[in-house]
GROMACS .gro file of C-alpha atoms in nm:
model
  502
    1MET     CA    1  -3.493  -2.628  -2.121
    2ASN     CA    2  -3.462  -2.993  -2.223
    3GLY     CA    3  -3.807  -3.064  -2.359
    4GLY     CA    4  -3.943  -3.337  -2.579
    5LEU     CA    5  -4.257  -3.482  -2.731
    6LEU     CA    6  -4.351  -3.792  -2.932
    7VAL     CA    7  -4.614  -3.739  -3.201
    8ALA     CA    8  -4.784  -4.076  -3.251
    9GLY     CA    9  -5.080  -4.161  -3.472
   10THR     CA   10  -5.385  -4.383  -3.463
   11THR     CA   11  -5.286  -4.512  -3.809
   12SER     CA   12  -5.030  -4.469  -4.082
   13ASP     CA   13  -5.090  -4.145  -4.276
   14ALA     CA   14  -5.275  -3.988  -3.984
   15GLY     CA   15  -5.060  -3.678  -4.036
   16LYS     CA   16  -4.770  -3.740  -3.798
   17SER     CA   17  -4.506  -3.603  -4.036
   18VAL     CA   18  -4.683  -3.276  -4.109
   19VAL     CA   19  -4.792  -3.226  -3.748
   20THR     CA   20  -4.434  -3.282  -3.633
   21ALA     CA   21  -4.311  -3.033  -3.894
   22GLY     CA   22  -4.580  -2.785  -3.789
   23ILE     CA   23  -4.484  -2.805  -3.423
   24CYS     CA   24  -4.117  -2.769  -3.521
   25ARG     CA   25  -4.185  -2.457  -3.728
   26TRP     CA   26  -4.407  -2.305  -3.455
   27LEU     CA   27  -4.134  -2.358  -3.196
   28ALA     CA   28  -3.861  -2.224  -3.426
   29ARG     CA   29  -4.065  -1.907  -3.477
   30GLN     CA   30  -4.077  -1.867  -3.097
   31GLY     CA   31  -3.697  -1.869  -3.089
   32VAL     CA   32  -3.672  -2.224  -2.952
   33LYS     CA   33  -3.373  -2.426  -3.067
   34VAL     CA   34  -3.559  -2.736  -3.183
   35ALA     CA   35  -3.478  -3.056  -3.375
   36PRO     CA   36  -3.686  -3.339  -3.525
   37PHE     CA   37  -3.631  -3.709  -3.457
   38LYS     CA   38  -3.765  -4.036  -3.592
   39ALA     CA   39  -3.602  -4.344  -3.448
   40GLN     CA   40  -3.695  -4.572  -3.736
   41ASN     CA   41  -3.828  -4.478  -4.075
   42MET     CA   42  -3.941  -4.707  -4.357
   43SER     CA   43  -3.916  -4.510  -4.678
   44LEU     CA   44  -3.776  -4.502  -5.029
   45ASN     CA   45  -3.783  -4.124  -5.016
   46SER     CA   46  -3.446  -4.035  -4.865
   47PHE     CA   47  -3.196  -3.749  -4.847
   48VAL     CA   48  -2.822  -3.702  -4.798
   49THR     CA   49  -2.696  -3.478  -4.518
   50ARG     CA   50  -2.391  -3.251  -4.541
   51GLU     CA   51  -2.176  -3.517  -4.374
   52GLY     CA   52  -2.285  -3.779  -4.630
   53ALA     CA   53  -2.544  -3.968  -4.423
   54GLU     CA   54  -2.867  -4.103  -4.568
   55ILE     CA   55  -3.188  -4.024  -4.375
   56GLY     CA   56  -3.560  -4.009  -4.452
   57ARG     CA   57  -3.663  -3.704  -4.654
   58ALA     CA   58  -3.942  -3.637  -4.407
   59GLN     CA   59  -3.684  -3.573  -4.135
   60ALA     CA   60  -3.484  -3.348  -4.369
   61MET     CA   61  -3.804  -3.152  -4.431
   62GLN     CA   62  -3.870  -3.132  -4.056
   63ALA     CA   63  -3.514  -3.009  -3.999
   64GLN     CA   64  -3.586  -2.734  -4.250
   65ALA     CA   65  -3.898  -2.653  -4.049
   66CYS     CA   66  -3.667  -2.617  -3.748
   67ARG     CA   67  -3.425  -2.403  -3.956
   68VAL     CA   68  -3.136  -2.639  -3.878
   69GLU     CA   69  -2.916  -2.871  -4.084
   70PRO     CA   70  -3.034  -3.234  -4.086
   71THR     CA   71  -2.803  -3.497  -3.933
   72ALA     CA   72  -2.795  -3.875  -3.909
   73HIS     CA   73  -2.904  -3.855  -3.543
   74MET     CA   74  -3.244  -3.724  -3.656
   75ASN     CA   75  -3.321  -4.060  -3.822
   76PRO     CA   76  -3.077  -4.322  -3.690
   77VAL     CA   77  -3.255  -4.621  -3.850
   78LEU     CA   78  -3.384  -4.609  -4.208
   79LEU     CA   79  -3.538  -4.914  -4.375
   80LYS     CA   80  -3.548  -4.908  -4.756
   81PRO     CA   81  -3.779  -5.178  -4.897
   82GLY     CA   82  -3.626  -5.386  -5.174
   83GLY     CA   83  -3.919  -5.621  -5.222
   84GLU     CA   84  -4.221  -5.758  -5.043
   85ARG     CA   85  -4.026  -5.911  -4.754
   86SER     CA   86  -3.684  -5.750  -4.725
   87SER     CA   87  -3.531  -5.409  -4.673
   88GLN     CA   88  -3.190  -5.247  -4.672
   89VAL     CA   89  -3.106  -5.137  -4.318
   90VAL     CA   90  -2.939  -4.796  -4.300
   91LEU     CA   91  -2.788  -4.730  -3.957
   92LEU     CA   92  -2.671  -4.378  -3.867
   93GLY     CA   93  -2.673  -4.288  -4.233
   94ARG     CA   94  -2.484  -4.590  -4.371
   95PRO     CA   95  -2.620  -4.920  -4.514
   96VAL     CA   96  -2.534  -5.221  -4.298
   97GLY     CA   97  -2.707  -5.497  -4.495
   98GLU     CA   98  -3.032  -5.648  -4.618
   99MET     CA   99  -3.275  -5.809  -4.377
  100SER     CA  100  -3.613  -5.978  -4.392
  101ALA     CA  101  -3.900  -5.839  -4.188
  102ARG     CA  102  -3.900  -6.156  -3.977
  103GLY     CA  103  -3.527  -6.126  -3.910
  104TYR     CA  104  -3.552  -5.757  -3.824
  105HIS     CA  105  -3.847  -5.786  -3.587
  106GLY     CA  106  -3.714  -6.115  -3.458
  107GLY     CA  107  -3.428  -5.954  -3.270
  108ARG     CA  108  -3.227  -5.698  -3.466
  109GLN     CA  109  -3.473  -5.419  -3.402
  110ALA     CA  110  -3.469  -5.459  -3.024
  111ARG     CA  111  -3.088  -5.448  -3.024
  112LEU     CA  112  -3.104  -5.107  -3.192
  113LEU     CA  113  -3.294  -4.946  -2.905
  114GLY     CA  114  -2.969  -4.838  -2.738
  115THR     CA  115  -2.850  -4.679  -3.061
  116VAL     CA  116  -3.166  -4.476  -3.115
  117LEU     CA  117  -3.178  -4.368  -2.750
  118ASP     CA  118  -2.815  -4.252  -2.778
  119SER     CA  119  -2.903  -4.047  -3.087
  120LEU     CA  120  -3.202  -3.895  -2.911
  121ALA     CA  121  -2.987  -3.813  -2.606
  122GLU     CA  122  -2.732  -3.646  -2.836
  123LEU     CA  123  -3.002  -3.424  -2.983
  124ARG     CA  124  -3.152  -3.342  -2.641
  125ALA     CA  125  -2.810  -3.236  -2.516
  126THR     CA  126  -2.777  -3.000  -2.813
  127TYR     CA  127  -3.127  -2.857  -2.856
  128ASP     CA  128  -3.385  -2.700  -2.626
  129ALA     CA  129  -3.657  -2.934  -2.753
  130VAL     CA  130  -3.677  -3.246  -2.970
  131ILE     CA  131  -4.004  -3.330  -3.145
  132CYS     CA  132  -4.015  -3.701  -3.223
  133GLU     CA  133  -4.234  -3.872  -3.480
  134GLY     CA  134  -4.368  -4.222  -3.430
  135ALA     CA  135  -4.448  -4.477  -3.701
  136GLY     CA  136  -4.773  -4.649  -3.784
  137SER     CA  137  -4.968  -4.690  -3.460
  138PRO     CA  138  -4.834  -4.731  -3.105
  139ALA     CA  139  -5.105  -4.992  -3.047
  140GLU     CA  140  -4.959  -5.253  -3.283
  141ILE     CA  141  -4.960  -5.512  -3.008
  142ASN     CA  142  -4.783  -5.775  -3.219
  143LEU     CA  143  -4.478  -5.547  -3.246
  144ARG     CA  144  -4.466  -5.389  -2.899
  145ARG     CA  145  -4.201  -5.624  -2.761
  146THR     CA  146  -3.943  -5.504  -3.014
  147ASP     CA  147  -4.075  -5.148  -3.065
  148ILE     CA  148  -3.810  -4.876  -3.086
  149VAL     CA  149  -4.008  -4.600  -3.259
  150ASN     CA  150  -4.332  -4.553  -3.066
  151MET     CA  151  -4.384  -4.640  -2.699
  152GLY     CA  152  -4.044  -4.807  -2.681
  153ILE     CA  153  -3.870  -4.477  -2.741
  154ALA     CA  154  -4.126  -4.284  -2.533
  155ARG     CA  155  -4.076  -4.516  -2.236
  156GLY     CA  156  -3.699  -4.526  -2.281
  157ALA     CA  157  -3.667  -4.147  -2.288
  158GLY     CA  158  -3.964  -4.053  -2.067
  159LEU     CA  159  -4.138  -3.861  -2.347
  160PRO     CA  160  -4.499  -3.741  -2.332
  161VAL     CA  161  -4.707  -3.870  -2.623
  162LEU     CA  162  -4.958  -3.681  -2.836
  163VAL     CA  163  -5.178  -3.909  -3.050
  164VAL     CA  164  -5.289  -3.770  -3.389
  165GLY     CA  165  -5.607  -3.898  -3.555
  166ASP     CA  166  -5.730  -3.837  -3.910
  167ILE     CA  167  -6.098  -3.751  -3.869
  168ASP     CA  168  -6.143  -3.736  -4.247
  169ARG     CA  169  -6.120  -4.117  -4.246
  170GLY     CA  170  -6.395  -4.151  -3.988
  171GLY     CA  171  -6.398  -4.337  -3.657
  172VAL     CA  172  -6.155  -4.100  -3.489
  173PHE     CA  173  -6.310  -4.128  -3.139
  174ALA     CA  174  -6.296  -4.509  -3.146
  175SER     CA  175  -5.940  -4.487  -3.276
  176PHE     CA  176  -5.829  -4.256  -2.996
  177PHE     CA  177  -5.995  -4.465  -2.726
  178GLY     CA  178  -5.881  -4.798  -2.870
  179THR     CA  179  -5.522  -4.679  -2.913
  180VAL     CA  180  -5.493  -4.595  -2.545
  181ALA     CA  181  -5.688  -4.901  -2.428
  182LEU     CA  182  -5.448  -5.139  -2.603
  183LEU     CA  183  -5.139  -5.002  -2.428
  184ALA     CA  184  -4.978  -5.135  -2.112
  185PRO     CA  185  -5.026  -4.924  -1.795
  186ASP     CA  186  -4.673  -4.777  -1.808
  187ASP     CA  187  -4.726  -4.681  -2.171
  188GLN     CA  188  -5.068  -4.532  -2.105
  189ALA     CA  189  -4.916  -4.312  -1.835
  190LEU     CA  190  -4.720  -4.127  -2.105
  191VAL     CA  191  -5.013  -4.066  -2.343
  192ALA     CA  192  -5.109  -3.709  -2.256
  193GLY     CA  193  -5.387  -3.653  -2.507
  194PHE     CA  194  -5.504  -3.619  -2.863
  195LEU     CA  195  -5.488  -3.398  -3.170
  196VAL     CA  196  -5.761  -3.415  -3.433
  197ASN     CA  197  -5.632  -3.373  -3.789
  198LYS     CA  198  -5.805  -3.293  -4.121
  199PHE     CA  199  -6.137  -3.170  -3.980
  200ARG     CA  200  -6.396  -3.026  -4.219
  201GLY     CA  201  -6.684  -2.821  -4.083
  202ASP     CA  202  -6.792  -2.644  -3.765
  203VAL     CA  203  -6.569  -2.728  -3.467
  204SER     CA  204  -6.854  -2.656  -3.225
  205LEU     CA  205  -7.030  -2.969  -3.354
  206LEU     CA  206  -6.725  -3.174  -3.258
  207GLU     CA  207  -6.681  -3.034  -2.908
  208PRO     CA  208  -6.941  -3.257  -2.731
  209GLY     CA  209  -6.755  -3.563  -2.861
  210LEU     CA  210  -6.424  -3.424  -2.739
  211GLU     CA  211  -6.574  -3.366  -2.395
  212MET     CA  212  -6.705  -3.724  -2.386
  213LEU     CA  213  -6.364  -3.851  -2.497
  214HIS     CA  214  -6.207  -3.660  -2.208
  215GLY     CA  215  -6.456  -3.817  -1.970
  216LEU     CA  216  -6.385  -4.166  -2.102
  217THR     CA  217  -6.007  -4.141  -2.106
  218GLY     CA  218  -5.915  -3.860  -1.866
  219ARG     CA  219  -5.714  -3.707  -2.150
  220ARG     CA  220  -5.769  -3.373  -2.320
  221THR     CA  221  -5.758  -3.283  -2.690
  222TYR     CA  222  -5.482  -3.035  -2.767
  223GLY     CA  223  -5.632  -2.903  -3.089
  224VAL     CA  224  -5.846  -2.959  -3.398
  225LEU     CA  225  -5.656  -2.893  -3.720
  226PRO     CA  226  -5.870  -2.808  -4.024
  227PHE     CA  227  -5.836  -2.989  -4.354
  228ARG     CA  228  -5.598  -2.803  -4.585
  229HIS     CA  229  -5.506  -2.885  -4.945
  230GLY     CA  230  -5.147  -2.921  -5.059
  231LEU     CA  231  -4.974  -2.994  -4.728
  232GLY     CA  232  -4.848  -3.345  -4.807
  233ILE     CA  233  -4.486  -3.244  -4.861
  234ASP     CA  234  -4.208  -3.504  -4.876
  235GLU     CA  235  -4.425  -3.802  -4.794
  236GLU     CA  236  -4.244  -4.110  -4.674
  237ASP     CA  237  -4.374  -4.369  -4.914
  238GLY     CA  238  -4.368  -4.311  -5.289
  239LEU     CA  239  -4.549  -4.643  -5.341
  240ARG     CA  240  -4.871  -4.480  -5.223
  241VAL     CA  241  -4.875  -4.213  -5.495
  242SER     CA  242  -5.181  -4.245  -5.715
  243LEU     CA  243  -5.061  -4.342  -6.062
  244ARG     CA  244  -5.285  -4.092  -6.231
  245GLY     CA  245  -5.289  -3.830  -5.958
  246THR     CA  246  -5.115  -3.498  -5.947
  247VAL     CA  247  -4.809  -3.435  -5.732
  248ARG     CA  248  -4.994  -3.202  -5.501
  249GLU     CA  249  -5.347  -3.074  -5.450
  250SER     CA  250  -5.275  -2.701  -5.440
  251VAL     CA  251  -5.421  -2.465  -5.698
  252VAL     CA  252  -5.221  -2.467  -6.021
  253ALA     CA  253  -5.118  -2.123  -6.146
  254PRO     CA  254  -5.188  -2.043  -6.514
  255PRO     CA  255  -4.901  -2.071  -6.761
  256VAL     CA  256  -4.688  -1.767  -6.840
  257GLY     CA  257  -4.665  -1.859  -7.208
  258GLU     CA  258  -4.939  -1.975  -7.444
  259ASP     CA  259  -4.899  -2.348  -7.381
  260VAL     CA  260  -4.876  -2.583  -7.086
  261LEU     CA  261  -4.603  -2.846  -7.062
  262ARG     CA  262  -4.710  -3.204  -6.990
  263VAL     CA  263  -4.478  -3.429  -6.787
  264ALA     CA  264  -4.535  -3.805  -6.754
  265VAL     CA  265  -4.348  -3.982  -6.473
  266CYS     CA  266  -4.320  -4.360  -6.512
  267ALA     CA  267  -4.444  -4.510  -6.184
  268VAL     CA  268  -4.178  -4.780  -6.170
  269PRO     CA  269  -4.174  -5.042  -5.893
  270LEU     CA  270  -3.990  -4.943  -5.574
  271MET     CA  271  -3.992  -4.582  -5.694
  272SER     CA  272  -3.758  -4.369  -5.485
  273ASN     CA  273  -3.734  -3.995  -5.437
  274PHE     CA  274  -4.047  -3.922  -5.638
  275THR     CA  275  -4.021  -3.573  -5.486
  276ASP     CA  276  -3.765  -3.496  -5.761
  277VAL     CA  277  -4.060  -3.388  -5.978
  278ASP     CA  278  -4.217  -3.162  -5.714
  279ALA     CA  279  -4.010  -2.873  -5.847
  280LEU     CA  280  -4.158  -2.930  -6.194
  281ALA     CA  281  -4.510  -2.939  -6.054
  282ALA     CA  282  -4.443  -2.609  -5.876
  283GLU     CA  283  -4.389  -2.435  -6.210
  284PRO     CA  284  -4.696  -2.250  -6.345
  285GLY     CA  285  -4.814  -2.426  -6.658
  286VAL     CA  286  -4.638  -2.759  -6.592
  287VAL     CA  287  -4.875  -3.053  -6.547
  288VAL     CA  288  -4.722  -3.364  -6.385
  289ARG     CA  289  -4.881  -3.711  -6.390
  290PHE     CA  290  -4.764  -4.053  -6.273
  291VAL     CA  291  -4.833  -4.311  -6.543
  292ASP     CA  292  -4.819  -4.687  -6.593
  293ARG     CA  293  -4.941  -4.737  -6.954
  294PRO     CA  294  -4.762  -4.668  -7.284
  295GLU     CA  295  -5.053  -4.469  -7.430
  296GLU     CA  296  -5.014  -4.221  -7.145
  297LEU     CA  297  -4.677  -4.117  -7.288
  298SER     CA  298  -4.819  -4.016  -7.624
  299ASP     CA  299  -4.920  -3.659  -7.533
  300ALA     CA  300  -4.634  -3.600  -7.289
  301ASP     CA  301  -4.380  -3.330  -7.370
  302LEU     CA  302  -4.133  -3.482  -7.123
  303VAL     CA  303  -4.110  -3.836  -6.989
  304VAL     CA  304  -3.928  -3.885  -6.658
  305VAL     CA  305  -3.796  -4.226  -6.555
  306PRO     CA  306  -3.741  -4.172  -6.181
  307GLY     CA  307  -3.517  -4.330  -5.923
  308THR     CA  308  -3.587  -4.681  -5.799
  309ARG     CA  309  -3.456  -4.921  -5.536
  310GLY     CA  310  -3.476  -5.196  -5.800
  311THR     CA  311  -3.323  -5.085  -6.131
  312VAL     CA  312  -3.338  -5.429  -6.297
  313ARG     CA  313  -3.690  -5.490  -6.170
  314ALA     CA  314  -3.800  -5.149  -6.301
  315LEU     CA  315  -3.645  -5.230  -6.640
  316GLU     CA  316  -3.838  -5.557  -6.657
  317TRP     CA  317  -4.158  -5.376  -6.557
  318LEU     CA  318  -4.112  -5.115  -6.833
  319ARG     CA  319  -4.067  -5.394  -7.088
  320GLU     CA  320  -4.362  -5.597  -6.962
  321ARG     CA  321  -4.593  -5.295  -6.979
  322GLY     CA  322  -4.483  -5.178  -7.322
  323LEU     CA  323  -4.345  -4.858  -7.173
  324ALA     CA  324  -3.989  -4.946  -7.276
  325ASP     CA  325  -4.088  -4.964  -7.644
  326ALA     CA  326  -4.276  -4.635  -7.611
  327ILE     CA  327  -3.968  -4.468  -7.459
  328VAL     CA  328  -3.744  -4.605  -7.737
  329ARG     CA  329  -3.986  -4.463  -7.999
  330ARG     CA  330  -3.980  -4.126  -7.825
  331VAL     CA  331  -3.602  -4.114  -7.834
  332ALA     CA  332  -3.600  -4.203  -8.206
  333GLU     CA  333  -3.839  -3.911  -8.263
  334GLU     CA  334  -3.611  -3.675  -8.063
  335ARG     CA  335  -3.876  -3.623  -7.795
  336PRO     CA  336  -3.744  -3.541  -7.443
  337VAL     CA  337  -3.673  -3.815  -7.189
  338LEU     CA  338  -3.504  -3.762  -6.850
  339GLY     CA  339  -3.366  -4.050  -6.644
  340ILE     CA  340  -3.279  -3.989  -6.279
  341CYS     CA  341  -3.059  -4.228  -6.079
  342GLY     CA  342  -3.204  -4.577  -6.141
  343GLY     CA  343  -3.395  -4.431  -6.434
  344PHE     CA  344  -3.065  -4.305  -6.576
  345GLN     CA  345  -2.902  -4.646  -6.527
  346LEU     CA  346  -3.166  -4.839  -6.720
  347LEU     CA  347  -3.142  -4.598  -7.015
  348GLY     CA  348  -2.783  -4.718  -7.064
  349GLU     CA  349  -2.637  -5.002  -7.269
  350HIS     CA  350  -2.601  -5.264  -7.001
  351ILE     CA  351  -2.606  -5.323  -6.626
  352GLU     CA  352  -2.382  -5.554  -6.425
  353ASP     CA  353  -2.563  -5.620  -6.097
  354GLU     CA  354  -2.441  -5.867  -5.836
  355VAL     CA  355  -2.555  -5.643  -5.549
  356GLU     CA  356  -2.912  -5.515  -5.577
  357SER     CA  357  -3.094  -5.775  -5.790
  358ARG     CA  358  -2.801  -6.021  -5.826
  359ALA     CA  359  -2.917  -6.064  -6.187
  360GLY     CA  360  -2.566  -6.036  -6.330
  361HIS     CA  361  -2.545  -5.896  -6.685
  362VAL     CA  362  -2.865  -5.727  -6.804
  363ASP     CA  363  -2.913  -5.532  -7.125
  364GLY     CA  364  -3.042  -5.179  -7.074
  365LEU     CA  365  -3.255  -4.982  -7.320
  366GLY     CA  366  -2.942  -4.871  -7.507
  367LEU     CA  367  -3.046  -4.508  -7.531
  368LEU     CA  368  -2.738  -4.358  -7.366
  369PRO     CA  369  -2.369  -4.461  -7.405
  370VAL     CA  370  -2.344  -4.572  -7.044
  371ARG     CA  371  -2.244  -4.895  -6.873
  372VAL     CA  372  -2.340  -4.948  -6.510
  373ARG     CA  373  -2.173  -5.174  -6.255
  374PHE     CA  374  -2.327  -5.211  -5.910
  375ALA     CA  375  -2.077  -5.174  -5.624
  376ARG     CA  376  -2.136  -5.286  -5.266
  377GLU     CA  377  -2.037  -4.947  -5.129
  378LYS     CA  378  -2.321  -4.698  -5.161
  379ILE     CA  379  -2.241  -4.354  -5.304
  380LEU     CA  380  -2.381  -4.081  -5.078
  381THR     CA  381  -2.275  -3.730  -5.178
  382ARG     CA  382  -2.399  -3.372  -5.213
  383PRO     CA  383  -2.250  -3.258  -5.546
  384VAL     CA  384  -2.250  -2.904  -5.685
  385GLY     CA  385  -2.193  -2.833  -6.053
  386GLU     CA  386  -2.310  -2.655  -6.363
  387ALA     CA  387  -2.539  -2.746  -6.651
  388LEU     CA  388  -2.701  -2.541  -6.928
  389GLY     CA  389  -2.502  -2.245  -6.800
  390GLU     CA  390  -2.660  -2.257  -6.455
  391ARG     CA  391  -2.539  -2.362  -6.110
  392VAL     CA  392  -2.689  -2.690  -5.991
  393GLU     CA  393  -2.700  -2.860  -5.650
  394GLY     CA  394  -2.813  -3.215  -5.588
  395TYR     CA  395  -2.756  -3.532  -5.390
  396GLU     CA  396  -2.663  -3.887  -5.491
  397ILE     CA  397  -2.785  -4.215  -5.339
  398HIS     CA  398  -2.689  -4.521  -5.545
  399HIS     CA  399  -2.488  -4.841  -5.569
  400GLY     CA  400  -2.461  -4.825  -5.947
  401VAL     CA  401  -2.136  -4.680  -6.085
  402ALA     CA  402  -2.182  -4.536  -6.436
  403GLU     CA  403  -1.910  -4.545  -6.700
  404VAL     CA  404  -2.004  -4.278  -6.955
  405ALA     CA  405  -1.852  -4.348  -7.298
  406GLY     CA  406  -1.993  -4.067  -7.509
  407GLY     CA  407  -2.257  -3.804  -7.549
  408GLU     CA  408  -2.253  -3.454  -7.409
  409ALA     CA  409  -2.163  -3.411  -7.042
  410PHE     CA  410  -2.467  -3.352  -6.822
  411LEU     CA  411  -2.405  -3.325  -6.447
  412ASP     CA  412  -2.245  -3.665  -6.367
  413GLY     CA  413  -2.422  -3.835  -6.657
  414CYS     CA  414  -2.471  -3.747  -7.021
  415ARG     CA  415  -2.705  -3.618  -7.285
  416VAL     CA  416  -2.762  -3.750  -7.636
  417GLY     CA  417  -3.004  -3.536  -7.835
  418GLN     CA  418  -3.311  -3.498  -7.618
  419THR     CA  419  -3.230  -3.793  -7.390
  420TRP     CA  420  -3.081  -3.687  -7.058
  421GLY     CA  421  -2.947  -3.896  -6.769
  422THR     CA  422  -2.803  -3.816  -6.426
  423HIS     CA  423  -2.763  -3.968  -6.080
  424TRP     CA  424  -2.837  -3.631  -5.919
  425HIS     CA  425  -3.158  -3.616  -5.717
  426GLY     CA  426  -3.290  -3.270  -5.635
  427SER     CA  427  -3.125  -3.099  -5.931
  428LEU     CA  428  -3.456  -2.955  -6.052
  429GLU     CA  429  -3.486  -2.759  -5.727
  430SER     CA  430  -3.212  -2.529  -5.862
  431ASP     CA  431  -3.433  -2.257  -6.010
  432GLY     CA  432  -3.209  -2.127  -6.290
  433PHE     CA  433  -3.124  -2.478  -6.412
  434ARG     CA  434  -3.488  -2.590  -6.397
  435ARG     CA  435  -3.597  -2.296  -6.612
  436ALA     CA  436  -3.318  -2.357  -6.864
  437PHE     CA  437  -3.406  -2.728  -6.883
  438LEU     CA  438  -3.776  -2.655  -6.933
  439ARG     CA  439  -3.695  -2.411  -7.212
  440GLU     CA  440  -3.501  -2.689  -7.387
  441VAL     CA  441  -3.789  -2.933  -7.339
  442ALA     CA  442  -4.046  -2.683  -7.467
  443ALA     CA  443  -3.838  -2.608  -7.778
  444ALA     CA  444  -3.795  -2.979  -7.854
  445ALA     CA  445  -4.167  -3.042  -7.797
  446GLY     CA  446  -4.273  -2.746  -8.009
  447ARG     CA  447  -4.461  -2.591  -7.720
  448ARG     CA  448  -4.499  -2.217  -7.666
  449PHE     CA  449  -4.431  -2.268  -7.298
  450VAL     CA  450  -4.240  -2.005  -7.103
  451PRO     CA  451  -4.101  -2.080  -6.752
  452ALA     CA  452  -4.211  -1.828  -6.491
  453PRO     CA  453  -3.919  -1.592  -6.426
  454ASP     CA  454  -3.972  -1.570  -6.051
  455THR     CA  455  -4.062  -1.919  -5.927
  456SER     CA  456  -3.844  -2.001  -5.627
  457PHE     CA  457  -3.881  -2.360  -5.513
  458ALA     CA  458  -3.706  -2.283  -5.182
  459ALA     CA  459  -3.948  -1.996  -5.116
  460LEU     CA  460  -4.247  -2.217  -5.197
  461ARG     CA  461  -4.116  -2.479  -4.954
  462GLU     CA  462  -4.079  -2.213  -4.684
  463GLU     CA  463  -4.436  -2.099  -4.747
  464GLN     CA  464  -4.560  -2.456  -4.705
  465LEU     CA  465  -4.368  -2.498  -4.379
  466ASP     CA  466  -4.506  -2.167  -4.252
  467ARG     CA  467  -4.856  -2.292  -4.334
  468LEU     CA  468  -4.787  -2.595  -4.116
  469GLY     CA  469  -4.665  -2.368  -3.836
  470ASP     CA  470  -4.979  -2.156  -3.876
  471LEU     CA  471  -5.199  -2.465  -3.836
  472ILE     CA  472  -5.045  -2.535  -3.496
  473GLU     CA  473  -5.036  -2.171  -3.386
  474HIS     CA  474  -5.397  -2.098  -3.482
  475HIS     CA  475  -5.572  -2.429  -3.412
  476ALA     CA  476  -5.386  -2.598  -3.126
  477ASP     CA  477  -5.372  -2.499  -2.760
  478THR     CA  478  -5.011  -2.385  -2.781
  479ASP     CA  479  -4.986  -2.293  -2.413
  480ALA     CA  480  -5.087  -2.645  -2.313
  481LEU     CA  481  -4.863  -2.790  -2.583
  482TRP     CA  482  -4.569  -2.589  -2.452
  483ARG     CA  483  -4.628  -2.717  -2.098
  484LEU     CA  484  -4.642  -3.073  -2.231
  485ILE     CA  485  -4.310  -3.036  -2.415
  486GLU     CA  486  -4.143  -2.865  -2.121
  487SER     CA  487  -4.280  -3.066  -1.828
  488GLY     CA  488  -4.384  -3.405  -1.967
  489ALA     CA  489  -4.708  -3.599  -1.937
  490PRO     CA  490  -4.948  -3.494  -1.657
  491GLN     CA  491  -4.938  -3.708  -1.346
  492GLY     CA  492  -5.225  -3.938  -1.254
  493LEU     CA  493  -5.362  -4.009  -1.601
  494SER     CA  494  -5.638  -4.269  -1.602
  495PHE     CA  495  -5.576  -4.631  -1.692
  496ILE     CA  496  -5.812  -4.747  -1.964
  497PRO     CA  497  -5.883  -5.121  -1.955
  498PRO     CA  498  -5.809  -5.378  -2.083
  499GLY     CA  499  -5.452  -5.261  -2.154
  500ALA     CA  500  -5.203  -5.457  -2.362
  501PRO     CA  501  -5.249  -5.836  -2.365
  502ALA     CA  502  -4.997  -6.035  -2.169
   0.00000   0.00000   0.00000
């Protein structure tokens, strides 16, 4: 078998990532050797593979759904926004430079089509099936000429296309019809049908509309997935996180001890790898909030300054908002603060940056005995170590090189009193270390909080991925989906006018 499928969407956030992961997990449970693929990803939420390549975290999550190790071929192009109009371009896991949106879409993107098709061909030669994820909408007619992630990759590799629509937003029938009607005839010929996502209510009430949609387009609907809480794992864009929302919507278990532990995460600009705090939110009795005002730190037992693609910009933002002064007061009062990656860097004494912000010498908050110099070469590693008597695994993604001149060793960073700093993303997913760290935080905060003795973040992640697989298995026409993956788009699909403009 050498099957494939492109999961496209009527809009951004239609559910492409979770549907792709669900299909991957369903296939893996059937014994199919399957891999995920996204030609081009725009995200500040990234991951480091075993070979030291940087890819989108969504594709790493999808690889886990497939029960395989992620590789650079699964996300050959990653764009990491550094401002309103420019992004760092990461090609096959390595940064190759900064580029404006105009420069990228003006020619560079089209030249990458051969690279992404080669990566896809490599995966298809290795796996029985490759489930590809699109980006945004395939009907973005202003970008079709240079598209390498939606119909460009589908046409180049002859992939059938399944279009996902979020019915919870409303207008899903118009979105399905309009998406197809704005595609060129050769593109339309690959769009096999639709998948309704996030449906609430009685499916029988939806069926007449699905039949009419079939009559209008000649394309069937492959399933209606019900709305489920808590499935938004490893989202692509941390900038969309509600500042005062919780990390996930699932039911929070009661605390094991007498108290809860409150965690405030500073929602810094260009926040990266916000999923670092997911492991905290998974702990019964730990309440995680994203905050942007100094008064929101007052009742927090732990303040987290997360990673960011703009360390100097984040430092300025903290000062402008009064959050920097609030953090300094916390440290003076011996109240816990954790800085991760960029958040660790700005807690130091000073930053020398001629690479990311080109701001030169910038004074940090002076809370840790650390000096940071930004190097052009990006550090991409998967370190393993020990802290608080427990084994810790993590991954590093940063240009800043830290020179630690004091304090107590803590992973690759340091600790002074109750102020902690490290470059390691993902360290809190190590269960024993997370529990030991939370015990330290609770003691410093005077909380009678007790970490649950049996919380396994890896097991919780597996449960979430199985829930995604269950959605596909129970609510999609898996026989028809299998035929689509194995045999491609049906022949003779109707053309829906007007098609793409000339």
